[in-house]
């Protein structure tokens, strides 16, 4: 733990803001490095002569700015500069910037049909009913549409097992809330969707990352974690894994399910990109009906603005999932759930999904061609690729230099779980560019930067 004490002699205004500003200043000047653990709230309060509450507000403000990350039971750690900036510097980017940082759904001509379905729902006889309070787990007809969307050969889900959530992120939240209490231990892939870290903090959970290989978390790592700790849940993204885009093979899914069953550990399976693949193995939940939570959202397949997802939960957990929905948002919006259900029932959702799959196939082909010869993970039809950087690049330096040249990518740090050394890699998303030409330009800038290397790129940087 660092002995950092902020200089506040000339600071004015609220003390908590002065502490947060000093933290930002010391990160910028290099006094604090990525991965440094800050003093505890109580220790810093004693040294500064302020209340513990003041330090808590300061640390919360620093985390809001992206400067730090807190881990329950471990402390507060400094983020790298690129990670600190990336969540807050999207909309104020200079004109002409090529955004390749977020992973929105692929553009497709078929999505214009959404407006027609919205108009039909708005003009229908049930429009006003959708504006009233409904059951916390969602209307039966909406859950039936969700069952139709999720179910396929070998994995049949009934409407009775489903709950409508306000998007997949919310679905993960209510699933974890159903099986954990503050202070409980959960695990995930050591390289995974950054949102699981914020959810763990929100719920007061201890989160650890599992060692992995190209197929996902190692079974031995999960076995060891379950033996060492009373692990309540493991969070997994087996299809188009974020950020590598790779899909977990059937054998690995069965192995992880067997371990979870032996230890009574719930599996929270986030299948945000799964319906885009079409030929992926059966969900882990199909091998673990008594402990598996399966979340299928519509953000990447149909439209993120719907904020609608479906949570398939074990029968014994349905009441707790419903209570978690009730506690966090009372209910998912019936109106958007009705639009989502009508999109599914009419076949428009499937048409849009197929259009997005075709565009993802085209864009991932362009990306793999542009990045040929470099160390990448990029599945056919993926929405993004994972670029492992050659020495001596560091991910934060590469992202910063790419931004200076007008291209936004995400460094590896937000995807890392646990206090492991950050991997020198970046995620590059294909969805944000307006067209294939803009995508090619962005990829061209990144490929040129790789060829030049950091020594050339930073030769004029003071």
Tab-separated table of C-alpha atoms in Angstrom, residues 150 152 154-157 161 187-189 210 215-219 222 233-241 246-261 265-271 274 280-295 312 314:
chain	number	residue	atom	x	y	z
A	150	UNK	CA	-34.127	-18.236	-26.472
A	152	UNK	CA	-33.631	-24.041	-29.604
A	154	UNK	CA	-31.466	-29.136	-26.944
A	155	UNK	CA	-32.285	-26.065	-24.847
A	156	UNK	CA	-35.969	-25.543	-24.265
A	157	UNK	CA	-36.993	-22.736	-21.899
A	161	UNK	CA	-38.839	-19.917	-15.862
A	187	UNK	CA	-15.384	-15.466	-9.593
A	188	UNK	CA	-15.172	-14.757	-13.297
A	189	UNK	CA	-12.792	-15.162	-16.181
A	210	UNK	CA	-9.779	-17.324	-12.858
A	215	UNK	CA	-11.037	-21.672	-24.421
A	216	UNK	CA	-11.914	-19.661	-21.294
A	217	UNK	CA	-11.444	-20.170	-17.548
A	218	UNK	CA	-9.451	-23.271	-16.644
A	219	UNK	CA	-11.484	-25.977	-14.877
A	222	UNK	CA	-12.480	-22.981	-10.792
A	233	UNK	CA	-21.396	-17.783	-8.293
A	234	UNK	CA	-19.216	-17.770	-11.380
A	235	UNK	CA	-19.904	-15.228	-14.130
A	236	UNK	CA	-19.195	-16.366	-17.711
A	237	UNK	CA	-19.535	-15.017	-21.275
A	238	UNK	CA	-19.093	-18.201	-23.328
A	239	UNK	CA	-20.282	-16.901	-26.735
A	240	UNK	CA	-18.288	-14.168	-28.511
A	241	UNK	CA	-16.398	-13.693	-25.278
A	246	UNK	CA	-13.903	-16.412	-29.095
A	247	UNK	CA	-16.557	-19.012	-28.262
A	248	UNK	CA	-16.072	-21.563	-25.487
A	249	UNK	CA	-16.115	-25.162	-26.786
A	250	UNK	CA	-18.615	-27.753	-25.563
A	251	UNK	CA	-16.059	-29.767	-23.583
A	252	UNK	CA	-15.030	-26.740	-21.503
A	253	UNK	CA	-18.673	-25.850	-20.816
A	254	UNK	CA	-19.406	-29.322	-19.498
A	255	UNK	CA	-16.276	-29.341	-17.345
A	256	UNK	CA	-17.135	-26.021	-15.699
A	257	UNK	CA	-20.751	-27.112	-15.197
A	258	UNK	CA	-19.635	-30.334	-13.482
A	259	UNK	CA	-17.416	-28.428	-11.055
A	260	UNK	CA	-20.145	-25.910	-10.276
A	261	UNK	CA	-22.607	-28.723	-9.602
A	265	UNK	CA	-21.978	-22.843	-7.203
A	266	UNK	CA	-24.381	-20.891	-9.391
A	267	UNK	CA	-23.350	-20.080	-12.974
A	268	UNK	CA	-24.480	-16.694	-14.304
A	269	UNK	CA	-24.209	-16.983	-18.082
A	270	UNK	CA	-24.250	-13.734	-20.059
A	271	UNK	CA	-25.182	-14.574	-23.649
A	274	UNK	CA	-24.936	-15.666	-28.501
A	280	UNK	CA	-22.561	-22.072	-30.899
A	281	UNK	CA	-22.640	-25.021	-28.446
A	282	UNK	CA	-25.540	-25.379	-26.039
A	283	UNK	CA	-25.560	-22.955	-23.091
A	284	UNK	CA	-23.868	-24.003	-19.865
A	285	UNK	CA	-27.292	-23.634	-18.243
A	286	UNK	CA	-28.533	-26.581	-20.321
A	287	UNK	CA	-26.080	-28.790	-18.378
A	288	UNK	CA	-26.893	-27.165	-15.041
A	289	UNK	CA	-30.655	-26.523	-14.757
A	290	UNK	CA	-30.594	-26.486	-10.960
A	291	UNK	CA	-27.862	-23.805	-10.711
A	292	UNK	CA	-27.675	-22.091	-14.098
A	293	UNK	CA	-28.857	-18.534	-14.790
A	294	UNK	CA	-28.994	-17.740	-18.500
A	295	UNK	CA	-29.374	-14.138	-19.727
A	312	UNK	CA	-33.884	-17.997	-17.358
A	314	UNK	CA	-33.727	-22.243	-11.700
